[in-house]
Short mmCIF file of N, CA and C in Angstrom, two decimals:
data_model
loop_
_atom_site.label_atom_id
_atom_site.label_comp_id
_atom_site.label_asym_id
_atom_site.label_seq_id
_atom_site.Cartn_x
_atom_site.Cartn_y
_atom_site.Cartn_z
N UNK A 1 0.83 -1.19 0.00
CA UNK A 1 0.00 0.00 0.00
C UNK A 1 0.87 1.25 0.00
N UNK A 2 1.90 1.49 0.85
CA UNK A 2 2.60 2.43 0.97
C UNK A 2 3.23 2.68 -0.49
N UNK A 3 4.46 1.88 -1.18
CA UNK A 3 4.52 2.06 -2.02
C UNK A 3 3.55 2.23 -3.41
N UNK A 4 2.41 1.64 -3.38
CA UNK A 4 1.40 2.11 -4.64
C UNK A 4 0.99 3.89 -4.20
N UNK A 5 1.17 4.25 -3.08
CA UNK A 5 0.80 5.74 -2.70
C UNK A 5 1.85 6.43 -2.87
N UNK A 6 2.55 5.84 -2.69
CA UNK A 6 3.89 7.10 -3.10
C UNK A 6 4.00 7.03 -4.61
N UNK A 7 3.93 6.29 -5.46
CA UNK A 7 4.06 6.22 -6.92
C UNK A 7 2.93 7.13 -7.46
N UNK A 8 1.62 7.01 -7.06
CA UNK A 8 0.33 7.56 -7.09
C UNK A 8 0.33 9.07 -7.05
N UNK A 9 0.94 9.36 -5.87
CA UNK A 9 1.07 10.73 -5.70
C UNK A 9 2.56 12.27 -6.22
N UNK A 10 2.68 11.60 -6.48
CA UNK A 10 4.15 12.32 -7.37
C UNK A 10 5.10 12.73 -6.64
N UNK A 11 5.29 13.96 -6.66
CA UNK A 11 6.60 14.43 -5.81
C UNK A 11 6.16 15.48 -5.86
N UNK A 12 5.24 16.43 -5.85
CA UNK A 12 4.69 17.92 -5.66
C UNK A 12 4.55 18.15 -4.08
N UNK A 13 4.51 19.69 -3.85
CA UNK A 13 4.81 19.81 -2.50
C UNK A 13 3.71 19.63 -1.37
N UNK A 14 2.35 18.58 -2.04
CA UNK A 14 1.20 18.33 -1.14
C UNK A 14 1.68 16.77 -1.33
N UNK A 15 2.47 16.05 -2.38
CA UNK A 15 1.98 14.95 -2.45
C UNK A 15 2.10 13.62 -0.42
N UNK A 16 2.85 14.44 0.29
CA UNK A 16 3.35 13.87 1.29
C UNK A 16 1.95 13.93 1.84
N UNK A 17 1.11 15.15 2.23
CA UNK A 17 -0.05 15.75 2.64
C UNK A 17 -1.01 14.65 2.55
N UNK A 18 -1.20 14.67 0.95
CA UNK A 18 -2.39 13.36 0.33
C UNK A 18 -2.09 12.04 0.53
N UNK A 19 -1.02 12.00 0.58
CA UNK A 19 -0.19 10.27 1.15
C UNK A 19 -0.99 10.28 2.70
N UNK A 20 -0.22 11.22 3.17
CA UNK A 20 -0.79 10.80 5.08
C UNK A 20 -1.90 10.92 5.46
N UNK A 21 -3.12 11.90 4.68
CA UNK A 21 -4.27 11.53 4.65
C UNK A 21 -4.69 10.40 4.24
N UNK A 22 -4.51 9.48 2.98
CA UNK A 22 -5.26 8.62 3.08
C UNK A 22 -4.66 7.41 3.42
N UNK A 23 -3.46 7.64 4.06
CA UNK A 23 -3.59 6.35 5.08
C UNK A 23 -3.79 6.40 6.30
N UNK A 24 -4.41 7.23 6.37
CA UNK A 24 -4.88 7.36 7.80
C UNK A 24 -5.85 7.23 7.74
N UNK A 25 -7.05 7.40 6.89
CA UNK A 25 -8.00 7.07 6.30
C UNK A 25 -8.64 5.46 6.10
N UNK A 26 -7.04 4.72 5.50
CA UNK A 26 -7.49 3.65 5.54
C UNK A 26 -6.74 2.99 6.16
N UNK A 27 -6.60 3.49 7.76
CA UNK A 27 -6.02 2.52 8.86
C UNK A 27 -7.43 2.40 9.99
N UNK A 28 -8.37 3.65 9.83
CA UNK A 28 -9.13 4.36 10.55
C UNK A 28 -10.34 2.81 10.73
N UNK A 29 -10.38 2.00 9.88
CA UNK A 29 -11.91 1.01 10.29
C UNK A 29 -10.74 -0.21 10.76
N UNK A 30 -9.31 -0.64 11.02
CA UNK A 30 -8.73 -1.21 11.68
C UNK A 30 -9.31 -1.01 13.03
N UNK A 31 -9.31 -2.46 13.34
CA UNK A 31 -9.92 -2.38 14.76
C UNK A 31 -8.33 -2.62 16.10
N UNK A 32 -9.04 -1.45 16.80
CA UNK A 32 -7.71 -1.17 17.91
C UNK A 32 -7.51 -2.54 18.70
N UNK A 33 -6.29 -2.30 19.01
CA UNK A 33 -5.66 -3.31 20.03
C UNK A 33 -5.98 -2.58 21.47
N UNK A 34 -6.55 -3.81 22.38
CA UNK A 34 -7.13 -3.46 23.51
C UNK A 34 -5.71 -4.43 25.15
N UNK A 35 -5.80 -3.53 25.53
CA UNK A 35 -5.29 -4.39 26.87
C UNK A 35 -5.74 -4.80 27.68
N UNK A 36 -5.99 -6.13 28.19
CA UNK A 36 -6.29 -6.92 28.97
C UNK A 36 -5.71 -8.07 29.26
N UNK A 37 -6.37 -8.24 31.11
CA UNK A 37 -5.61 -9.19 32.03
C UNK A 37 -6.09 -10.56 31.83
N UNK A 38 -4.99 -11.17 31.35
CA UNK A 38 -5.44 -12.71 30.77
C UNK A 38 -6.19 -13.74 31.87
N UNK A 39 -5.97 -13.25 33.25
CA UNK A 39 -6.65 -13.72 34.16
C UNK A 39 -8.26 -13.59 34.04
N UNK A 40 -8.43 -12.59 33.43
CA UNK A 40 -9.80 -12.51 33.86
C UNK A 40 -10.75 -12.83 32.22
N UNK A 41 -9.86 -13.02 30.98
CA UNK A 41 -10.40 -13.55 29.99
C UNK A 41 -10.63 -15.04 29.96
N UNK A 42 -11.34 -15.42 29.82
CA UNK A 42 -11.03 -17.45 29.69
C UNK A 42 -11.17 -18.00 28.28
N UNK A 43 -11.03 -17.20 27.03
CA UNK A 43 -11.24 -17.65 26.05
C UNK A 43 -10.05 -17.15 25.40
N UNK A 44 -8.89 -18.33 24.85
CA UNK A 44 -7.86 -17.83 24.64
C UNK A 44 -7.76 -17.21 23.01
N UNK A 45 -8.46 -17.59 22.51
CA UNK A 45 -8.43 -17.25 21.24
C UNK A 45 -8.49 -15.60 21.33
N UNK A 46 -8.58 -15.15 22.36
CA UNK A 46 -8.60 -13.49 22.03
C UNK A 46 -7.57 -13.27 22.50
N UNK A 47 -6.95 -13.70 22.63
CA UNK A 47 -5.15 -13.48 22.95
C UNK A 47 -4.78 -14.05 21.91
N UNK A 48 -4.85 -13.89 20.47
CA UNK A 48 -4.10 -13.82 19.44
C UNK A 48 -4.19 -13.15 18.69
N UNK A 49 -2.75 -12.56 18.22
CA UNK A 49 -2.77 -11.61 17.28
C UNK A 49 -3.14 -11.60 15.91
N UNK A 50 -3.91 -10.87 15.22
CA UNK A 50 -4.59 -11.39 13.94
C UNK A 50 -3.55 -10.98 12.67
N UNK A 51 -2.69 -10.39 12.81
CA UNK A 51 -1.87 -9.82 11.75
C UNK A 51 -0.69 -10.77 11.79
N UNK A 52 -0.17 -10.63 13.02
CA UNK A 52 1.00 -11.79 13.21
C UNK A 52 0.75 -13.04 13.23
N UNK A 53 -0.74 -13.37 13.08
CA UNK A 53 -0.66 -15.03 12.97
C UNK A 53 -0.84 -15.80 14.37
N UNK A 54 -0.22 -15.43 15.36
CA UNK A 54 0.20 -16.58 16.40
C UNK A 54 -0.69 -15.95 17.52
N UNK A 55 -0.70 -17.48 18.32
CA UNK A 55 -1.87 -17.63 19.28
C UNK A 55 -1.89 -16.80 20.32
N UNK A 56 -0.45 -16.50 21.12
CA UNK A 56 -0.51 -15.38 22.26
C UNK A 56 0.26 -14.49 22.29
N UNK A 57 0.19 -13.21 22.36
CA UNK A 57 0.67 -12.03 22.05
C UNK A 57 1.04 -10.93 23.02
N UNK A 58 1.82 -10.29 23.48
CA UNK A 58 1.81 -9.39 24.63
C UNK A 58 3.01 -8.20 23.75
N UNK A 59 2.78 -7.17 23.95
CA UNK A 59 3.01 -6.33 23.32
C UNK A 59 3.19 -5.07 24.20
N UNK A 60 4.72 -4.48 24.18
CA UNK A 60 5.12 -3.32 25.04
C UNK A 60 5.62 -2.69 24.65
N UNK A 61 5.97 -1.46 25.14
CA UNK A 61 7.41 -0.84 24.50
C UNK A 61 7.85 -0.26 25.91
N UNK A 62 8.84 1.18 25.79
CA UNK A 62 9.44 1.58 27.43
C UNK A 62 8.60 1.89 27.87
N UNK A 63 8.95 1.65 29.11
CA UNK A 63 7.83 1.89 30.32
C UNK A 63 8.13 3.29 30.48
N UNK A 64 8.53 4.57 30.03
CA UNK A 64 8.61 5.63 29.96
C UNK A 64 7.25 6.24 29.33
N UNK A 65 6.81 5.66 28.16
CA UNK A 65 6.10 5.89 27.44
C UNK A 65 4.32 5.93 27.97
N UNK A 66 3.74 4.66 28.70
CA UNK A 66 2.36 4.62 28.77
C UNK A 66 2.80 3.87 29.48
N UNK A 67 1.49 4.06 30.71
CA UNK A 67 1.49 3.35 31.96
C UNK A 67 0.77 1.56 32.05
N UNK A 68 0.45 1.77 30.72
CA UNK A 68 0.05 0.54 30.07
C UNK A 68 1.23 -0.31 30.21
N UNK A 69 2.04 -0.19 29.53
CA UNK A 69 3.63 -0.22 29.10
C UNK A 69 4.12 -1.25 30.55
N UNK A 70 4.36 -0.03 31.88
CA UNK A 70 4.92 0.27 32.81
C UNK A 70 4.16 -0.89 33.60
N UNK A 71 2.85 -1.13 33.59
CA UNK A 71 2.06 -2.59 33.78
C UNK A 71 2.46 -3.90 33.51
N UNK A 72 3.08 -3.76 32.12
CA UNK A 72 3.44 -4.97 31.58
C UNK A 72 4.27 -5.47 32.13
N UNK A 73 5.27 -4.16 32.19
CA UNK A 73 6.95 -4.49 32.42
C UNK A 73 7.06 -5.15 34.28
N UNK A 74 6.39 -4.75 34.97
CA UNK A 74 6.16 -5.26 36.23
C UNK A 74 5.65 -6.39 36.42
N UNK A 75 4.42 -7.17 35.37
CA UNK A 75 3.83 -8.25 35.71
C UNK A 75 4.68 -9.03 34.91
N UNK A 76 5.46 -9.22 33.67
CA UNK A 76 6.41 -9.87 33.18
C UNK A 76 7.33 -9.86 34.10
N UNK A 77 8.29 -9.06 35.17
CA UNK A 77 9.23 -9.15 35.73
C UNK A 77 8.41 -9.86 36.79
N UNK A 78 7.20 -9.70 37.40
CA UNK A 78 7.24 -10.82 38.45
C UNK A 78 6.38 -12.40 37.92
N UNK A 79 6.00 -12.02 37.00
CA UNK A 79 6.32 -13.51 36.22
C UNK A 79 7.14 -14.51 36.03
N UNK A 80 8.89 -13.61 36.21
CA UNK A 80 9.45 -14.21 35.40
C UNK A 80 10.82 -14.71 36.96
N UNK A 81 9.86 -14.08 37.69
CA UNK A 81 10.63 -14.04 39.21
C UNK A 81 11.59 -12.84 39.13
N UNK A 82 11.56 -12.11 38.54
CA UNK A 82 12.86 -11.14 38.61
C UNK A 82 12.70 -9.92 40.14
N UNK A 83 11.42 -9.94 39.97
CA UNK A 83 10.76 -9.05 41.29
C UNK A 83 9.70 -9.60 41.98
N UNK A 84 9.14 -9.07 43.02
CA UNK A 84 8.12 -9.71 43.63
C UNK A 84 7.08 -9.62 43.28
N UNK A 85 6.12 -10.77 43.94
CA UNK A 85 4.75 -10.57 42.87
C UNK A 85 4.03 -9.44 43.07
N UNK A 86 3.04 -9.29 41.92
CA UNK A 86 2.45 -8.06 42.46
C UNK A 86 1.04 -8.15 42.74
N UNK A 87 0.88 -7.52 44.02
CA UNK A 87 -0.28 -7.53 44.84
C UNK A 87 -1.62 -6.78 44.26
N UNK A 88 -1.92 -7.26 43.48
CA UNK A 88 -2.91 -6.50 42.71
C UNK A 88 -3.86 -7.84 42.61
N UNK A 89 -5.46 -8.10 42.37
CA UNK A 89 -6.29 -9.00 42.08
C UNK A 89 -6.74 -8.43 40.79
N UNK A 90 -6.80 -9.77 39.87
CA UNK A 90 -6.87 -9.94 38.51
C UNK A 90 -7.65 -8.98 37.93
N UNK A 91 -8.88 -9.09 38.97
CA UNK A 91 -10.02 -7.56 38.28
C UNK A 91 -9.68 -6.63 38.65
N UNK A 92 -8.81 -5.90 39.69
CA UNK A 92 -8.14 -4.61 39.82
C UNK A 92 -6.94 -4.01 37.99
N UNK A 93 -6.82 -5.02 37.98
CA UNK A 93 -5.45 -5.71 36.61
C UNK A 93 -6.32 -5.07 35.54
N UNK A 94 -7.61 -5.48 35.66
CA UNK A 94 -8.43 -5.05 34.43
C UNK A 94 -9.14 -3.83 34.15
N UNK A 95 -9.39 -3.57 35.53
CA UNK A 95 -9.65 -2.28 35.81
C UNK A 95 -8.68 -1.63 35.22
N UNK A 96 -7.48 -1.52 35.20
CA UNK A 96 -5.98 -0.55 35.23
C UNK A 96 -6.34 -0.80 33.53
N UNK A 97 -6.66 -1.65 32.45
CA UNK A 97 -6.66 -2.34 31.32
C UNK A 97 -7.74 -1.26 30.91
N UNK A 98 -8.62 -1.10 31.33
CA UNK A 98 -10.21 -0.82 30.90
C UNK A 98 -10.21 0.54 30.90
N UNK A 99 -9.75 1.39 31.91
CA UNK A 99 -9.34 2.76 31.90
C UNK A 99 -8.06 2.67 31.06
N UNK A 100 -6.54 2.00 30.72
CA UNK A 100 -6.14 3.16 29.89
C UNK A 100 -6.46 2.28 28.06
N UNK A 101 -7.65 1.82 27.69
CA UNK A 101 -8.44 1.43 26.90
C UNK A 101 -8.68 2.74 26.50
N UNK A 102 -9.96 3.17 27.77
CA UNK A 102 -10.51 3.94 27.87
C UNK A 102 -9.63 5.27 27.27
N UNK A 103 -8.94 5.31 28.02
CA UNK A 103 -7.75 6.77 27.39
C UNK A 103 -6.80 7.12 26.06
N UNK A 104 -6.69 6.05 25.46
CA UNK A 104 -5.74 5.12 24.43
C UNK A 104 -7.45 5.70 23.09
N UNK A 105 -8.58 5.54 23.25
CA UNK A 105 -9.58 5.98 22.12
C UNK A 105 -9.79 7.23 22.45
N UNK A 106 -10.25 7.59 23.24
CA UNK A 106 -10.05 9.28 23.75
C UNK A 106 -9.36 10.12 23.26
N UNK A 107 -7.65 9.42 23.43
CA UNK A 107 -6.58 10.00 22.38
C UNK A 107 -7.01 10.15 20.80
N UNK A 108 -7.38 8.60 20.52
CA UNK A 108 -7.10 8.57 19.03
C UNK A 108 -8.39 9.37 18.57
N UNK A 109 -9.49 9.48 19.35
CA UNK A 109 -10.78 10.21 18.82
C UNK A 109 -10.40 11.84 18.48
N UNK A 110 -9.61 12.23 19.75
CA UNK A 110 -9.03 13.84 19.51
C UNK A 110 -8.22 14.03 18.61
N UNK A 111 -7.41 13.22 18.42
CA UNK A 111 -6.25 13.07 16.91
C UNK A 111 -6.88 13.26 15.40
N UNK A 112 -8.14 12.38 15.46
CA UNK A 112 -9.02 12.45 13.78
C UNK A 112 -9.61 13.66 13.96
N UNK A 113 -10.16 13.83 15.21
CA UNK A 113 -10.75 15.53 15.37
C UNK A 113 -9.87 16.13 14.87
N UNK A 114 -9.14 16.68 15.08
CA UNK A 114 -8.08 17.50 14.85
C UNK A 114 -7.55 17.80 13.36
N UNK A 115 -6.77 16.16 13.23
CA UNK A 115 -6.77 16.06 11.63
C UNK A 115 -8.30 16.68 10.67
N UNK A 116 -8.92 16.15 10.92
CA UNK A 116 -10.42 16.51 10.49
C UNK A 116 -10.58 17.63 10.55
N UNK A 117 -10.43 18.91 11.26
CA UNK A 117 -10.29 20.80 11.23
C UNK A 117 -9.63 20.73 10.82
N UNK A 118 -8.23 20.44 11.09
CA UNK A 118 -6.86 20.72 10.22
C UNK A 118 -7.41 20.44 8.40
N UNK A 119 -7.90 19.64 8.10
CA UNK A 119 -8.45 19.07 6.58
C UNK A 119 -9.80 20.57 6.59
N UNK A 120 -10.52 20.72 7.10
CA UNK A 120 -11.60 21.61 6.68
C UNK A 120 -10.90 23.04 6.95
N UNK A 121 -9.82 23.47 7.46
CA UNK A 121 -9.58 24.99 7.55
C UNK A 121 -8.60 24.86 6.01
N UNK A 122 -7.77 23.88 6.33
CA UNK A 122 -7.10 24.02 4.87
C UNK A 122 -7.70 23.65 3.24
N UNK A 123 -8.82 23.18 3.31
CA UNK A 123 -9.88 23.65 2.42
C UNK A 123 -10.65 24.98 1.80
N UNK A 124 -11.09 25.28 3.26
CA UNK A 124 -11.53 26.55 3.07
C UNK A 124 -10.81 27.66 2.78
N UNK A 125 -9.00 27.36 3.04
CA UNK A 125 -8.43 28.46 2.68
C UNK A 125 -7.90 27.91 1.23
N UNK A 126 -8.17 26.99 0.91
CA UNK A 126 -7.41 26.64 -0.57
C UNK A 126 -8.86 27.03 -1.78
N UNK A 127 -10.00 27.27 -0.94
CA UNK A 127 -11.26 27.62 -2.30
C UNK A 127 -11.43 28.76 -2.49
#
């Protein structure tokens, strides 16, 4: 996809513009990745990733970044014995999952807002 859009769009000084609109466009009915505590799911099939293929999936980056993140990195380290366990009950786990869910679409809802004025002011000043 990327490359048929860059060929598509030329090298003029919007073509970057019309590129990142419409893939953002058509990332937008991709359905989000949600976090949750495998304790409290019992159907494993939703612990697999649909793009990568394989059955169980856990997915982080630095714990600097999202407290999501910073969750992981603690219940993997006392998973793995590196630290002690952590005193949290499975539905507290999900709770912490469900709110930054909750915050994680919030974001992305204000982001298309945005893009979306950003697209209608620069319309109205291009007619």
């Amino acid at each position: 996809l990327q490359k048929s859009l860059n060929e598509t769009f030329g090298a003029d000084k919007y073509s970057e513009a019309r590129k990142e609109v419409l893939t953002n466009m058509f990332s937008r009915p991709m359905q989000m990745a949600l976090y949750f505590c495998t304790g409290v799911l019992e159907d494993e099939t939703l612990f697999r990733h649909y793009a990568l293929n394989v059955p169980f999936y856990t997915h982080f980056t630095s714990p600097i970044r999202r407290y999501a993140d910073v969750m992981v990195h603690r219940l993997l380290s006392a998973s793995l014995g590196a630290s002690s366990p952590i005193k949290m009950e499975k539905e507290a786990i999900q709770r912490q999952a469900d709110h930054c869910n909750d915050r994680k679409m919030a974001s992305k809802r204000v982001q298309e807002l945005s893009a979306d004025l950003f697209f209608s002011i620069f319309v109205r000043v291009k007619a």
